[in-house]
CSV table of C-alpha atoms in Angstrom, one decimal:
chain,number,residue,atom,x,y,z
A,1,MET,CA,-69.0,-20.3,4.5
A,2,TYR,CA,-70.4,-23.3,2.6
A,3,LYS,CA,-68.4,-26.5,3.5
A,4,GLU,CA,-69.4,-28.4,0.2
A,5,LYS,CA,-68.3,-27.5,-3.5
A,6,ALA,CA,-70.9,-25.1,-4.8
A,7,ASN,CA,-71.6,-22.6,-7.6
A,8,ILE,CA,-71.4,-19.0,-7.8
A,9,LEU,CA,-74.3,-16.9,-9.5
A,10,TYR,CA,-73.1,-13.5,-10.9
A,11,GLY,CA,-75.1,-10.6,-12.6
A,12,GLN,CA,-74.8,-7.2,-13.9
A,13,SER,CA,-77.4,-4.4,-13.4
A,14,GLY,CA,-78.2,-0.9,-14.4
A,15,GLY,CA,-76.0,1.4,-16.6
A,16,PRO,CA,-72.8,-0.4,-17.8
A,17,THR,CA,-69.6,1.3,-16.8
A,18,SER,CA,-66.0,1.0,-18.4
A,19,VAL,CA,-64.9,-1.5,-15.6
A,20,ILE,CA,-68.2,-3.7,-14.9
A,21,ASN,CA,-66.7,-6.4,-16.9
A,22,THR,CA,-63.3,-6.1,-15.1
A,23,SER,CA,-65.1,-6.9,-11.9
A,24,PHE,CA,-66.1,-10.1,-13.1
A,25,LEU,CA,-62.6,-10.9,-14.4
A,26,GLY,CA,-61.4,-10.6,-11.0
A,27,LEU,CA,-64.2,-13.0,-9.7
A,28,ILE,CA,-63.5,-15.6,-12.3
A,29,LYS,CA,-59.6,-15.5,-11.8
A,30,GLU,CA,-60.2,-15.9,-8.0
A,31,ALA,CA,-62.7,-18.8,-8.4
A,32,SER,CA,-59.9,-20.6,-10.7
A,33,LYS,CA,-57.8,-20.8,-7.6
A,34,HIS,CA,-60.4,-22.7,-5.5
A,35,PRO,CA,-61.4,-25.8,-7.6
A,36,ASP,CA,-62.1,-27.8,-4.4
A,37,LYS,CA,-64.9,-25.3,-3.5
A,38,ILE,CA,-66.1,-23.7,-6.5
A,39,ASP,CA,-67.4,-25.7,-9.3
A,40,LYS,CA,-68.9,-23.3,-11.9
A,41,ILE,CA,-69.8,-19.5,-12.2
A,42,ILE,CA,-73.5,-19.3,-13.4
A,43,CYS,CA,-74.1,-15.8,-15.0
A,44,MET,CA,-77.4,-14.3,-15.5
A,45,HIS,CA,-78.1,-13.3,-18.8
A,46,TYR,CA,-79.7,-9.7,-18.5
A,47,GLY,CA,-79.5,-10.0,-14.8
A,48,ILE,CA,-82.6,-10.8,-12.6
A,49,GLU,CA,-84.7,-11.0,-15.7
A,50,GLY,CA,-82.4,-13.7,-17.2
A,51,LEU,CA,-82.4,-15.5,-13.8
A,52,LEU,CA,-86.3,-15.7,-13.7
A,53,ASN,CA,-86.3,-17.1,-17.2
A,54,GLU,CA,-83.3,-19.4,-16.5
A,55,ASP,CA,-81.5,-17.7,-19.4
A,56,LEU,CA,-77.9,-18.3,-17.9
A,57,PHE,CA,-74.3,-18.6,-19.0
A,58,VAL,CA,-72.6,-21.7,-17.3
A,59,ILE,CA,-68.7,-21.1,-17.1
A,60,ASN,CA,-65.9,-23.1,-15.9
A,61,PRO,CA,-63.5,-21.0,-13.8
A,62,LYS,CA,-60.6,-23.0,-15.3
A,63,ASN,CA,-61.4,-21.0,-18.5
A,64,PHE,CA,-60.8,-17.6,-17.1
A,65,GLU,CA,-57.8,-17.0,-19.8
A,66,ASN,CA,-60.6,-16.8,-22.2
A,67,TYR,CA,-61.9,-13.6,-20.7
A,68,LYS,CA,-58.9,-11.5,-20.2
A,69,LYS,CA,-60.2,-9.1,-22.9
A,70,LEU,CA,-63.2,-8.0,-20.7
A,71,GLU,CA,-60.7,-5.5,-19.1
A,72,ASN,CA,-61.0,-3.6,-22.2
A,73,THR,CA,-64.6,-4.2,-23.0
A,74,SER,CA,-67.2,-1.8,-22.6
A,75,GLY,CA,-70.9,-2.5,-22.0
A,76,ALA,CA,-72.5,-5.2,-19.7
A,77,PHE,CA,-70.8,-8.5,-21.2
A,78,PHE,CA,-73.7,-10.7,-19.7
A,79,GLY,CA,-76.3,-8.2,-20.4
A,80,SER,CA,-78.0,-5.7,-17.9
A,81,ASN,CA,-81.5,-4.9,-16.8
A,82,ARG,CA,-83.6,-2.6,-14.7
A,83,TYR,CA,-86.0,-5.1,-13.0
A,84,LYS,CA,-87.6,-4.1,-9.9
A,85,LEU,CA,-88.4,-7.1,-7.3
A,86,LYS,CA,-91.6,-6.3,-5.5
A,87,LYS,CA,-91.4,-7.0,-1.7
A,88,PHE,CA,-91.9,-10.7,-1.2
A,89,ASN,CA,-94.8,-10.0,1.5
A,90,GLU,CA,-96.7,-8.4,-1.3
A,91,ASP,CA,-96.0,-10.9,-4.2
A,92,GLU,CA,-93.8,-14.0,-3.7
A,93,THR,CA,-93.9,-15.1,-7.2
A,94,ASP,CA,-90.5,-14.1,-8.3
A,95,TYR,CA,-89.0,-15.2,-5.3
A,96,LYS,CA,-90.1,-18.7,-5.3
A,97,LYS,CA,-88.7,-19.0,-9.0
A,98,ILE,CA,-85.4,-17.6,-7.6
A,99,LEU,CA,-85.2,-20.1,-4.6
A,100,LYS,CA,-86.0,-22.9,-7.1
A,101,ILE,CA,-83.2,-22.1,-9.5
A,102,PHE,CA,-80.7,-21.5,-6.6
A,103,LYS,CA,-81.5,-25.1,-5.3
A,104,LYS,CA,-81.4,-26.6,-8.9
A,105,TYR,CA,-77.8,-25.2,-9.6
A,106,ASN,CA,-76.5,-25.4,-6.0
A,107,ILE,CA,-75.8,-21.6,-5.9
A,108,ARG,CA,-74.4,-20.6,-2.5
A,109,TYR,CA,-72.5,-17.6,-3.5
A,110,PHE,CA,-74.4,-14.6,-5.2
A,111,PHE,CA,-72.6,-11.6,-6.6
A,112,TYR,CA,-74.5,-8.7,-8.0
A,113,ASN,CA,-72.8,-6.0,-9.7
A,114,GLY,CA,-74.6,-2.7,-9.7
A,115,GLY,CA,-75.7,0.5,-8.1
A,116,ASN,CA,-78.5,1.6,-5.3
A,117,ASP,CA,-81.3,-0.3,-7.0
A,118,SER,CA,-79.1,-3.5,-7.4
A,119,MET,CA,-78.2,-3.5,-3.8
A,120,ASP,CA,-82.1,-3.4,-2.8
A,121,THR,CA,-82.5,-6.4,-5.2
A,122,ILE,CA,-79.6,-8.2,-3.1
A,123,ASN,CA,-81.1,-7.3,0.3
A,124,LYS,CA,-84.6,-8.7,-0.9
A,125,ILE,CA,-83.2,-11.9,-2.1
A,126,ASP,CA,-81.1,-12.3,1.0
A,127,GLU,CA,-84.0,-11.8,3.3
A,128,TYR,CA,-86.2,-14.3,1.4
A,129,LEU,CA,-83.4,-16.8,1.3
A,130,LYS,CA,-82.9,-16.6,5.0
A,131,ARG,CA,-86.7,-16.8,5.5
A,132,ASN,CA,-86.6,-20.0,3.8
A,133,ASN,CA,-83.5,-21.4,5.6
A,134,TYR,CA,-81.4,-21.5,2.4
A,135,LYS,CA,-77.8,-20.8,3.0
A,136,CYS,CA,-76.1,-18.4,0.5
A,137,ASP,CA,-73.5,-15.7,0.8
A,138,THR,CA,-74.7,-12.4,-1.0
A,139,ILE,CA,-72.5,-9.6,-2.0
A,140,GLY,CA,-72.8,-6.5,-3.8
A,141,ILE,CA,-70.1,-5.1,-6.2
A,142,PRO,CA,-70.4,-1.4,-6.3
A,143,LYS,CA,-70.9,0.1,-9.6
A,144,THR,CA,-72.0,3.5,-10.8
A,145,ILE,CA,-70.6,6.5,-12.6
A,146,ASP,CA,-72.9,8.9,-10.4
A,147,ASN,CA,-70.7,7.9,-7.3
A,148,ASP,CA,-73.5,8.1,-5.1
A,149,LEU,CA,-73.2,4.7,-3.2
A,150,MET,CA,-72.9,5.2,0.5
A,151,GLY,CA,-70.1,3.8,2.6
A,152,THR,CA,-67.4,3.6,0.0
A,153,ASP,CA,-64.6,5.9,-1.1
A,154,PHE,CA,-65.8,5.7,-4.6
A,155,SER,CA,-67.7,3.4,-6.8
A,156,PHE,CA,-66.3,1.4,-9.7
A,157,GLY,CA,-66.8,3.2,-13.1
A,158,PHE,CA,-66.8,6.6,-11.6
A,159,PRO,CA,-63.0,7.4,-12.0
A,160,SER,CA,-62.9,6.1,-15.6
A,161,SER,CA,-66.1,8.3,-16.3
A,162,ALA,CA,-64.2,11.3,-14.6
A,163,LYS,CA,-61.3,10.7,-16.6
A,164,PHE,CA,-63.4,10.9,-19.9
A,165,VAL,CA,-65.3,14.0,-18.9
A,166,ILE,CA,-62.1,15.8,-17.9
A,167,ASN,CA,-60.3,14.9,-21.1
A,168,SER,CA,-63.4,15.6,-23.3
A,169,ILE,CA,-63.7,19.1,-21.9
A,170,ILE,CA,-59.9,19.8,-22.7
A,171,ASN,CA,-60.8,19.0,-26.1
A,172,ILE,CA,-63.8,21.2,-26.4
A,173,TYR,CA,-61.7,24.1,-24.6
A,174,ASN,CA,-58.9,23.8,-27.1
A,175,ASP,CA,-61.2,23.7,-30.1
A,176,ASP,CA,-62.9,27.0,-29.0
A,177,ALA,CA,-59.5,28.6,-28.2
A,178,SER,CA,-58.5,28.2,-31.8
A,179,TYR,CA,-60.6,31.2,-32.4
A,180,LYS,CA,-60.3,34.8,-31.4
A,181,LYS,CA,-63.9,35.0,-30.6
A,182,GLY,CA,-65.6,31.7,-29.8
A,183,ARG,CA,-68.9,30.4,-28.5
A,184,VAL,CA,-70.6,29.6,-25.3
A,185,ASN,CA,-70.2,25.9,-24.9
A,186,ILE,CA,-72.6,24.1,-22.5
A,187,VAL,CA,-71.3,20.5,-21.5
A,188,GLU,CA,-73.9,18.3,-20.1
A,189,VAL,CA,-72.7,15.6,-17.8
A,190,MET,CA,-74.5,12.8,-16.1
A,191,GLY,CA,-75.6,13.0,-12.7
A,192,ARG,CA,-79.3,12.7,-11.5
A,193,ASN,CA,-79.2,14.0,-7.9
A,194,ALA,CA,-75.3,14.1,-7.1
A,195,GLY,CA,-72.8,16.2,-9.0
A,196,TRP,CA,-69.6,14.2,-8.4
A,197,LEU,CA,-68.9,13.6,-12.1
A,198,THR,CA,-69.6,17.1,-13.1
A,199,ALA,CA,-67.5,18.5,-10.4
A,200,SER,CA,-64.6,16.7,-11.6
A,201,SER,CA,-64.1,19.2,-14.2
A,202,LYS,CA,-62.9,21.5,-11.4
A,203,VAL,CA,-59.6,19.8,-11.7
A,204,LEU,CA,-58.8,21.4,-15.0
A,205,GLU,CA,-57.9,24.6,-12.9
A,206,ASP,CA,-54.6,22.7,-12.2
A,207,PHE,CA,-53.9,22.2,-16.0
A,208,ASN,CA,-54.4,26.1,-16.9
A,209,ILE,CA,-57.9,25.6,-18.3
A,210,THR,CA,-60.7,27.5,-16.9
A,211,VAL,CA,-64.2,26.1,-16.6
A,212,ASP,CA,-66.2,29.3,-16.4
A,213,LEU,CA,-69.5,28.0,-14.8
A,214,ILE,CA,-70.1,24.7,-13.1
A,215,TYR,CA,-73.7,23.7,-12.1
A,216,LEU,CA,-74.5,20.7,-9.6
A,217,PRO,CA,-77.7,19.3,-8.7
A,218,GLU,CA,-76.7,20.1,-5.1
A,219,PHE,CA,-77.1,23.8,-5.7
A,220,THR,CA,-80.2,25.4,-6.9
A,221,PHE,CA,-80.1,26.6,-10.3
A,222,LYS,CA,-81.6,30.0,-11.4
A,223,VAL,CA,-82.0,30.7,-15.0
A,224,ASP,CA,-81.8,34.5,-14.8
A,225,GLU,CA,-78.5,34.3,-12.7
A,226,PHE,CA,-77.0,32.0,-15.3
A,227,LEU,CA,-77.8,34.2,-18.3
A,228,THR,CA,-76.4,37.2,-16.6
A,229,LYS,CA,-73.2,35.5,-15.6
A,230,VAL,CA,-73.0,34.0,-19.1
A,231,LYS,CA,-73.3,37.5,-20.6
A,232,GLU,CA,-70.7,39.1,-18.3
A,233,ILE,CA,-68.1,36.2,-19.1
A,234,TYR,CA,-68.6,36.3,-23.0
A,235,ASP,CA,-68.6,40.0,-23.2
A,236,LYS,CA,-65.1,40.1,-21.6
A,237,LYS,CA,-63.6,37.0,-23.0
A,238,GLY,CA,-65.5,36.3,-26.3
A,239,HIS,CA,-65.5,32.6,-25.0
A,240,CYS,CA,-67.6,30.8,-22.2
A,241,LEU,CA,-67.3,27.2,-21.0
A,242,VAL,CA,-70.2,25.9,-18.9
A,243,VAL,CA,-70.3,22.4,-17.4
A,244,VAL,CA,-73.8,21.2,-16.0
A,245,SER,CA,-75.2,18.3,-14.5
A,246,GLU,CA,-78.3,16.5,-16.1
A,247,GLY,CA,-80.3,16.6,-12.9
A,248,ILE,CA,-79.9,20.5,-12.0
A,249,LYS,CA,-83.0,21.8,-10.3
A,250,ASN,CA,-84.7,25.2,-9.8
A,251,GLU,CA,-85.9,27.0,-6.8
A,252,ASN,CA,-88.8,24.7,-6.6
A,253,ASN,CA,-86.7,21.5,-6.6
A,254,LYS,CA,-87.8,20.7,-9.9
A,255,LEU,CA,-85.7,19.6,-12.9
A,256,VAL,CA,-84.6,22.5,-14.9
A,257,TYR,CA,-85.3,20.4,-18.0
A,258,GLN,CA,-86.8,16.9,-18.9
A,259,ALA,CA,-87.9,15.8,-22.2
A,260,ASN,CA,-89.7,12.6,-20.8
A,261,LEU,CA,-92.2,12.7,-18.2
A,262,LYS,CA,-92.4,8.9,-18.1
A,263,LYS,CA,-90.5,7.0,-15.3
A,264,ASP,CA,-88.8,3.7,-15.0
A,265,GLU,CA,-89.5,0.9,-12.6
A,266,PHE,CA,-87.4,2.5,-9.8
A,267,ASN,CA,-89.5,5.9,-10.3
A,268,HIS,CA,-86.5,7.5,-12.1
A,269,HIS,CA,-87.1,10.1,-14.9
A,270,SER,CA,-85.2,9.6,-18.1
A,271,LEU,CA,-82.8,12.6,-18.1
A,272,GLY,CA,-80.8,14.4,-20.7
A,273,GLY,CA,-81.2,17.5,-23.0
A,274,VAL,CA,-80.6,20.1,-20.4
A,275,SER,CA,-77.6,21.6,-22.5
A,276,SER,CA,-79.6,22.0,-25.5
A,277,TYR,CA,-82.2,23.8,-23.6
A,278,LEU,CA,-79.9,26.2,-21.9
A,279,ALA,CA,-78.2,26.7,-25.3
A,280,SER,CA,-81.5,27.7,-26.9
A,281,LEU,CA,-82.0,30.3,-23.9
A,282,VAL,CA,-78.5,31.8,-24.4
A,283,GLU,CA,-79.2,32.1,-28.3
A,284,GLU,CA,-82.7,33.4,-27.8
A,285,LYS,CA,-82.1,35.8,-24.9
A,286,LEU,CA,-78.3,36.8,-25.5
A,287,GLY,CA,-78.0,36.1,-29.1
A,288,PHE,CA,-74.4,34.6,-28.7
A,289,LYS,CA,-73.1,31.8,-30.9
A,290,VAL,CA,-73.7,28.7,-28.6
A,291,ARG,CA,-73.3,24.9,-28.5
A,292,GLY,CA,-74.9,22.4,-26.3
A,293,ILE,CA,-72.8,19.3,-26.0
A,294,GLU,CA,-74.3,16.2,-24.4
A,295,LEU,CA,-71.6,13.7,-23.4
A,296,SER,CA,-74.3,11.2,-23.2
A,297,LEU,CA,-73.6,7.5,-23.3
A,298,LEU,CA,-69.7,7.7,-23.9
A,299,GLN,CA,-68.9,9.2,-20.6
A,300,ARG,CA,-70.0,5.7,-19.0
A,301,ALA,CA,-69.7,3.3,-22.2
A,302,ASN,CA,-66.1,4.1,-23.3
A,303,SER,CA,-63.2,1.7,-22.7
A,304,PHE,CA,-60.5,3.7,-24.6
A,305,SER,CA,-59.7,6.1,-21.7
A,306,PRO,CA,-60.3,3.9,-18.4
A,307,SER,CA,-58.7,4.9,-15.2
A,308,LYS,CA,-55.9,2.7,-14.0
A,309,VAL,CA,-57.0,3.0,-10.3
A,310,ASP,CA,-60.5,1.9,-11.6
A,311,LEU,CA,-59.2,-1.1,-13.5
A,312,THR,CA,-56.8,-2.5,-10.8
A,313,LEU,CA,-59.2,-2.2,-8.0
A,314,ALA,CA,-62.1,-3.5,-9.6
A,315,LYS,CA,-60.3,-6.8,-10.1
A,316,ARG,CA,-58.9,-6.8,-6.6
A,317,ALA,CA,-62.1,-6.0,-4.8
A,318,SER,CA,-63.8,-9.0,-6.5
A,319,SER,CA,-60.9,-11.4,-5.6
A,320,PHE,CA,-61.1,-10.0,-2.0
A,321,ALA,CA,-64.7,-10.5,-1.6
A,322,LEU,CA,-64.5,-14.2,-2.9
A,323,ARG,CA,-61.8,-15.0,-0.9
A,324,ASN,CA,-63.6,-13.9,2.2
A,325,VAL,CA,-66.7,-15.5,1.6
A,326,LEU,CA,-65.1,-18.9,1.3
A,327,ARG,CA,-63.6,-18.3,4.8
A,328,LYS,CA,-66.7,-17.1,6.6
A,329,ASP,CA,-70.4,-16.3,6.3
A,330,ILE,CA,-70.9,-12.9,4.7
A,331,ASN,CA,-74.7,-12.1,4.0
A,332,SER,CA,-76.3,-9.0,2.6
A,333,LYS,CA,-73.0,-7.0,2.2
A,334,MET,CA,-71.5,-4.6,-0.3
A,335,ILE,CA,-67.7,-4.3,-1.0
A,336,LYS,CA,-66.6,-1.1,0.1
A,337,ILE,CA,-63.3,0.8,-0.7
A,338,GLY,CA,-61.3,2.7,1.8
A,339,TYR,CA,-58.5,5.2,1.1
A,340,LYS,CA,-55.5,5.5,3.8
A,341,ASN,CA,-53.3,8.5,4.2
A,342,ASP,CA,-50.3,6.6,3.0
A,343,GLY,CA,-51.9,6.3,-0.5
A,344,LYS,CA,-53.1,2.9,-0.3
A,345,TYR,CA,-56.6,1.5,-0.8
A,346,VAL,CA,-58.2,-1.1,1.2
A,347,PHE,CA,-61.4,-3.4,1.1
A,348,ALA,CA,-63.8,-4.2,3.6
A,349,PHE,CA,-67.6,-4.9,3.7
A,350,THR,CA,-70.5,-2.7,4.5
A,351,SER,CA,-74.2,-3.6,5.4
A,352,ILE,CA,-76.5,-3.5,2.3
A,353,ASN,CA,-79.2,-1.9,4.6
A,354,ASP,CA,-76.8,1.1,4.8
A,355,VAL,CA,-76.6,1.4,1.0
A,356,ALA,CA,-79.7,0.2,-0.7
A,357,ASN,CA,-82.0,2.9,-1.8
A,358,LYS,CA,-79.7,5.8,-0.5
A,359,GLU,CA,-77.9,8.5,-2.3
A,360,ARG,CA,-74.4,9.8,-1.5
A,361,LYS,CA,-74.5,13.5,-2.5
A,362,MET,CA,-71.4,15.7,-2.3
A,363,ASP,CA,-71.1,17.1,1.2
A,364,GLU,CA,-69.4,19.8,3.0
A,365,THR,CA,-66.2,17.9,2.6
A,366,TYR,CA,-66.0,19.1,-1.0
A,367,LEU,CA,-68.5,21.8,-1.4
A,368,ASP,CA,-69.0,25.2,0.2
A,369,TYR,CA,-72.6,25.5,0.2
A,370,GLU,CA,-72.8,29.1,1.2
A,371,ASN,CA,-70.9,30.3,-1.7
A,372,LYS,CA,-71.8,27.4,-4.0
A,373,VAL,CA,-68.2,26.6,-4.7
A,374,ILE,CA,-66.3,23.3,-5.2
A,375,LYS,CA,-63.6,23.2,-2.6
A,376,ASN,CA,-59.9,22.5,-3.6
A,377,GLU,CA,-59.9,19.3,-1.6
A,378,TYR,CA,-62.2,17.7,-4.3
A,379,LYS,CA,-59.5,18.4,-6.9
A,380,ASP,CA,-57.0,16.1,-4.9
A,381,TYR,CA,-59.6,13.4,-4.7
A,382,ILE,CA,-60.2,13.4,-8.5
A,383,LYS,CA,-56.4,13.4,-9.4
A,384,ARG,CA,-55.6,10.4,-7.4
A,385,LEU,CA,-58.5,8.4,-8.9
A,386,ILE,CA,-57.7,9.2,-12.6
A,387,LYS,CA,-53.8,9.1,-12.5
A,388,GLY,CA,-51.9,6.4,-14.5
A,389,LYS,CA,-51.4,5.4,-18.1
A,390,VAL,CA,-53.7,2.7,-19.6
A,391,ASP,CA,-53.5,1.3,-23.3
A,392,THR,CA,-56.4,-0.6,-24.4
A,393,PHE,CA,-55.8,-0.6,-28.1
A,394,ASN,CA,-54.3,-3.4,-30.4
A,395,GLU,CA,-51.9,-3.1,-33.2
A,396,ASN,CA,-54.6,-2.0,-35.5
A,397,GLY,CA,-55.5,0.9,-33.5
A,398,VAL,CA,-58.8,-0.8,-32.4
A,399,ILE,CA,-60.0,-1.3,-28.9
A,400,ASP,CA,-58.9,-4.9,-28.0
A,401,PHE,CA,-62.3,-6.1,-26.6
A,402,LEU,CA,-64.1,-9.3,-26.4
A,403,LYS,CA,-67.1,-9.8,-28.5
A,404,ASN,CA,-70.1,-11.2,-26.5
A,405,ASP,CA,-70.7,-14.0,-29.2
A,406,SER,CA,-67.2,-15.3,-28.3
A,407,GLY,CA,-68.3,-16.3,-25.0
A,408,PRO,CA,-69.8,-19.7,-23.9
A,409,ALA,CA,-73.2,-20.8,-25.4
A,410,TYR,CA,-76.4,-19.8,-23.5
A,411,LYS,CA,-77.8,-22.4,-21.7
């Protein structure tokens, strides 16, 4: 807790989600309630890169009404990035710039909205600030559609993406069911090392839709076995619906398909294209009519089918975090979401050390590893995250979003 009036620094990082801007909305609304403690919110334009270049938005919390449409706005309103900070004992250059800017703008509260790599960034900055005796509370806001952050019931963005995937598959299924004899549809869903999003298609069983085959990164993928099963199903039904994670791996733990061998700064391959690859195998080996369907950016970038749970809790979590840091010191922590048996969600904090550079894969709570089956318990988990109605359209039938040039001028 910083006793004098000070400023908040906020940034967005990694792949944007349907509710990343909603997290900011909760933060600015809460800040507006504490004019005696919070002067301004300073937003990094393109994350840490913007901070290092001193490319910033300066926002008065009193103006939070101007940002209400952020709840319907996809993309990272303030700009995202994938910049990796080196360890400061290897290269202190970036950290010296960051500390200088923190002092210049009297930043005493740092909120960074992102996934695994973003939590690593928070951790490094927090350690450097402490080493230099600069008092600042540092908080991570969990964001990833992969749902692979440790220590939380779910990550913001995941419920909305799961809702989009599920409803997209319904439409794909109904389109193919229009014909007596259809095709093999192979739907590719995001998920590098964890199959949370792909596995959400399991819930369609409860709505009388059968996804014939579901392939996750947690299970070894065998091409010959895949082709054999597709043939059996299609010969019997004249239809076959497959849902596959982009990050499925073979017996040698190598990606089944990758179009680009290059890696980003966080040592991640650019994924995508496995559905087209498998479709080409089905056509070549089996001769069936087939289509590879990559849901691609829409599964994380859409704002026309958000989850009500996602939207509501994203705002509440940011408010919870700011209220708490104004009462007590909270350093290098991530907001975590808990779920109680009475159906209520609660918030708390978990150490960034327990989150940064770690991945939460699907475990035996939801997967039968021996039989490569998604358990029914997972359907209950997904259904509670996607329930509720949300309308994000204006009277013209267009998403009621906030265009980023209607925000404050860049400083």
